[in-house]
Amino acid sequence: MPESLAIGIDVGGQSAKCGVVTRSGVILRQCVISSMQPTLDGFMSSLGDAVKMLCTQTAHEGTVIGIGADAPNANYYKGTIESAPNLKWARDSQGRPAVIPFSELLSERTGLKVTLTNDANAAALGERTYGVARGMDNFIMITLGTGVGSGIVTDGRLVYGSDGFAGELGHVCVERDGRQCNCGLKGCLETYASATGVARSARQMLQDDPRPSLLRNLAPETITSKDVFDAAAGGDSLSKDIFTYTGRILGHAFADFVKFSAPEAIILFGGLTKSRQFFHDEMVREMNANLMDIWKGKVQVLYSSLKESDAAILGASSLVW
Amino acid sequence: MPESLAIGIDVGGQSAKCGVVTRSGVILRQCVISSMQPTLDGFMSSLGDAVKMLCTQTAHEGTVIGIGADAPNANYYKGTIESAPNLKWARDSQGRPAVIPFSELLSERTGLKVTLTNDANAAALGERTYGVARGMDNFIMITLGTGVGSGIVTDGRLVYGSDGFAGELGHVCVERDGRQCNCGLKGCLETYASATGVARSARQMLQDDPRPSLLRNLAPETITSKDVFDAAAGGDSLSKDIFTYTGRILGHAFADFVKFSAPEAIILFGGLTKSRQFFHDEMVREMNANLMDIWKGKVQVLYSSLKESDAAILGASSLVW
């Protein structure tokens, strides 16, 4: 019997990465198409062609049995992408973000069953299928990128909630009337503990703190989390404090997450984790300081074990199994 | 075929309520035994006898197929009660709260399978089986009593987490470095939004607010949430403001709960809900003010439809089905 294969597709604002994956997590072939196309039909046509090409290229190695995809604002229950502002082709005729029946459209073009979820949920599944969460039935995946996303697994299953949108932990309030978030609310976790949040913290601390800092050589509005990392790595004490502050906010939020679903681990993924050496200890300390005795010291904080370039495809493909 | 019946047992610090319940939620017989007994053997013996008596009394109406019980600090996975400070018989030989293999002990005495959980989880199951959550697969039960408890249902199942202790939403932090909680942490939701929390708010506002108030006729340390209710019902503006403040804290916390599990409803139960007329509107307003557009106005806040005296037995019994 030929091996069963899955296609994983990671749809982002710039590009869509597609790959054919074996049950054991080997990516046999992959390709990237642009996600900057202006029309829905154009994008779906390119994506359908990419899928068909991948199926043909791997036909001698196995049979593709389905497609797993992740995309911003994905609705798992409906297979739709709903009002995703960063996807140019996901708009109505007036140019406003619209509801796109992604799974249905891609299924029509490829003849394959399509399962859709958001990127943090896909990352959680990928980690459970191929990564550091193998064998874990209760964990929370937190993606620390431009924003903060989350995928929550309880009793071996992703939490989707009544509408498919559960797990928006990047938008829990960590500071009443705090920083303005893109979502319209104030004080959301992601305004502090994402790459952009770290940059905001840097600008704020440079204003509020008189210490000299390597960051003062940069125009404040251009500072990125990478700049803060480089300065911290160069011994800059203010930059180290920015990460300590970030770790404290993350740890405090994680303690409340634990009270919700009692995970055995919180697993971190995304660009900001490259700076973990500067925030990990404070994050874990603050989490434990805010946990009751039943959990103190018992919840692991781990980092994704998947190669970042592969994780998106692997995560999406794991929806198929 | 005789009808299948379930026994529900609600174990509290003062008493244990036991009842025989039909599949449709009728309590056929019930009894109460004291929970103030000094020894484990004495308590389990009384409880075993009560169960046997109930089985005998209802033998002509059906067959008892199992026991569902709720108790403080219950571990669902292990069937144990772990370090419950308010249960006199749940201690070791030095008088310290101990781990009690409750389900095993009761099963030995009765020959019936025993399933154990905490009271808020039992309330959630009871509401789903017999109450206002019938047909709901995603909701959060919040018990507003002396403390604040919670039972979280996602995809039709209770969230127990890795250790059986998930759903401690009474201890999420609503105020950094806020009020001291019995759990050892500071600023927990239950220090503000429980019956005792309302009494604490009253004492604080009487100090901080110069307005006249009916509550000033009482010794501050004796004030209960019932006093605040009575004063508010009598038109006392400071007392009304205490409930408004309570509602705001609840609503703000609920918004973060929604971001976790996207429930279709949050269902409230417990003594404090008798004062709902004074906090409901502010609670719902504050929740919606802190939700993203995808949820604004979409999450219902409901109240238990079960008679309070029956709810505990019904909730526990529903573990059996």
Coordinates of N, CA, C and O in Angstrom, one line a residue, chain B residues 7-11 16-18 43-44 47 51 66-72 74-76 79-81 102-103 106 113-119 121-123 125 160 312-320:
Chain B
I7 N -27.0 8.3 42.2 CA -27.0 9.0 43.5 C -26.0 10.2 43.3 O -24.9 10.1 42.8
G8 N -26.5 11.3 43.8 CA -25.7 12.5 43.8 C -25.3 12.9 45.3 O -26.2 12.9 46.1
I9 N -24.1 13.2 45.5 CA -23.6 13.5 46.9 C -22.9 14.9 46.8 O -21.9 15.0 46.0
D10 N -23.3 15.8 47.6 CA -22.6 17.1 47.6 C -22.0 17.2 49.0 O -22.6 17.4 50.0
V11 N -20.6 17.1 49.1 CA -19.9 17.2 50.3 C -19.4 18.6 50.6 O -18.7 19.2 49.8
A16 N -23.2 16.8 54.3 CA -23.2 16.1 53.0 C -24.6 15.8 52.6 O -25.3 15.2 53.3
K17 N -25.0 16.4 51.4 CA -26.4 16.1 50.9 C -26.4 15.0 50.0 O -25.5 15.0 49.0
C18 N -27.3 14.0 50.1 CA -27.3 12.9 49.2 C -28.7 12.8 48.7 O -29.7 13.0 49.4
F43 N -17.1 9.3 59.2 CA -17.8 10.0 58.2 C -18.2 9.0 57.0 O -19.3 9.0 56.5
M44 N -17.2 8.2 56.6 CA -17.4 7.3 55.5 C -18.5 6.3 55.9 O -19.3 5.8 55.0
L47 N -21.8 7.9 55.6 CA -22.2 8.2 54.2 C -22.6 6.9 53.5 O -23.5 6.9 52.7
V51 N -26.2 6.0 51.7 CA -26.3 5.5 50.3 C -27.1 4.3 50.3 O -28.1 4.1 49.5
G66 N -24.8 4.1 39.9 CA -23.5 4.7 40.3 C -23.7 5.9 41.1 O -24.8 6.4 41.3
I67 N -22.6 6.4 41.7 CA -22.6 7.6 42.5 C -21.7 8.7 41.9 O -20.6 8.4 41.5
G68 N -22.3 9.9 41.9 CA -21.5 11.1 41.5 C -21.4 11.9 42.7 O -22.4 12.2 43.4
A69 N -20.2 12.4 43.0 CA -20.0 13.2 44.2 C -19.2 14.5 43.9 O -18.3 14.4 43.0
D70 N -19.5 15.6 44.6 CA -18.6 16.7 44.5 C -18.1 17.0 45.9 O -18.8 16.8 46.9
A71 N -16.9 17.5 46.0 CA -16.3 17.9 47.3 C -15.2 19.0 47.0 O -14.7 19.1 45.9
P72 N -14.8 19.7 48.0 CA -13.8 20.7 47.9 C -12.4 20.0 47.6 O -12.2 18.9 48.0
A74 N -11.4 18.4 45.2 CA -11.5 17.0 44.6 C -10.6 16.9 43.4 O -10.5 17.8 42.5
N75 N -10.0 15.7 43.3 CA -9.2 15.4 42.1 C -10.0 14.4 41.2 O -10.1 13.2 41.6
Y76 N -10.5 14.8 40.1 CA -11.3 13.9 39.3 C -10.6 12.7 38.8 O -11.1 11.6 38.8
G79 N -9.9 10.5 42.0 CA -11.0 10.2 43.0 C -10.6 10.6 44.4 O -11.2 10.0 45.3
T80 N -9.7 11.5 44.5 CA -9.2 11.9 45.9 C -9.7 13.3 46.3 O -9.9 14.1 45.4
I81 N -9.8 13.5 47.6 CA -9.9 14.9 48.1 C -8.5 15.2 48.7 O -7.9 14.5 49.5
F102 N -11.3 9.2 48.5 CA -12.7 9.2 48.7 C -13.5 8.2 47.9 O -14.3 7.4 48.4
S103 N -13.3 8.2 46.6 CA -14.0 7.4 45.7 C -13.8 5.9 46.0 O -14.8 5.1 46.1
L106 N -15.6 5.0 49.4 CA -17.1 4.9 49.3 C -17.5 3.7 48.4 O -18.6 3.1 48.7
K113 N -19.8 2.3 41.6 CA -18.8 3.1 41.0 C -19.0 4.5 41.5 O -20.1 5.0 41.5
V114 N -17.9 5.2 41.9 CA -18.0 6.5 42.4 C -17.1 7.5 41.5 O -16.0 7.2 41.3
T115 N -17.8 8.6 41.1 CA -17.0 9.6 40.3 C -17.1 10.9 41.1 O -18.1 11.3 41.6
L116 N -15.9 11.5 41.2 CA -15.7 12.6 42.1 C -15.2 13.9 41.3 O -14.4 13.7 40.5
T117 N -15.8 15.0 41.6 CA -15.2 16.2 41.0 C -15.4 17.4 42.0 O -15.9 17.2 43.1
N118 N -15.0 18.6 41.7 CA -15.3 19.7 42.6 C -16.7 20.3 42.4 O -17.4 20.0 41.4
D119 N -17.1 21.2 43.2 CA -18.5 21.6 43.2 C -18.8 22.4 42.0 O -19.9 22.3 41.4
N121 N -17.4 22.2 39.0 CA -17.6 21.3 37.8 C -18.9 20.5 37.9 O -19.5 20.3 36.8
A122 N -19.3 20.1 39.1 CA -20.6 19.4 39.2 C -21.7 20.3 38.8 O -22.7 19.9 38.1
A123 N -21.6 21.6 39.2 CA -22.6 22.6 38.9 C -22.7 22.7 37.4 O -23.8 22.8 36.8
L125 N -21.9 20.5 35.1 CA -22.6 19.3 34.5 C -24.1 19.3 34.8 O -24.9 18.9 34.0
Y160 N -10.5 19.4 32.5 CA -9.9 19.0 33.8 C -8.4 19.3 33.8 O -7.8 19.4 34.9
A312 N -27.0 21.1 43.9 CA -25.8 20.4 44.3 C -26.0 18.9 44.0 O -25.1 18.2 43.5
I313 N -27.1 18.3 44.5 CA -27.4 16.9 44.3 C -27.5 16.6 42.8 O -26.9 15.6 42.3
L314 N -28.3 17.4 42.1 CA -28.4 17.2 40.6 C -27.1 17.3 39.9 O -26.8 16.4 39.0
G315 N -26.3 18.2 40.2 CA -25.0 18.4 39.6 C -24.1 17.2 39.8 O -23.5 16.6 38.9
A316 N -24.0 16.8 41.1 CA -23.2 15.6 41.4 C -23.7 14.4 40.7 O -22.9 13.6 40.1
S317 N -25.0 14.2 40.7 CA -25.6 13.0 40.1 C -25.3 12.9 38.6 O -25.2 11.8 38.0
S318 N -25.2 14.1 38.0 CA -25.0 14.0 36.5 C -23.7 13.5 36.1 O -23.4 13.2 34.9
L319 N -22.8 13.4 37.1 CA -21.5 12.7 36.8 C -21.7 11.3 36.4 O -20.8 10.7 35.7
V320 N -22.8 10.7 36.8 CA -23.0 9.2 36.6 C -23.4 9.0 35.1 O -23.0 7.9 34.5

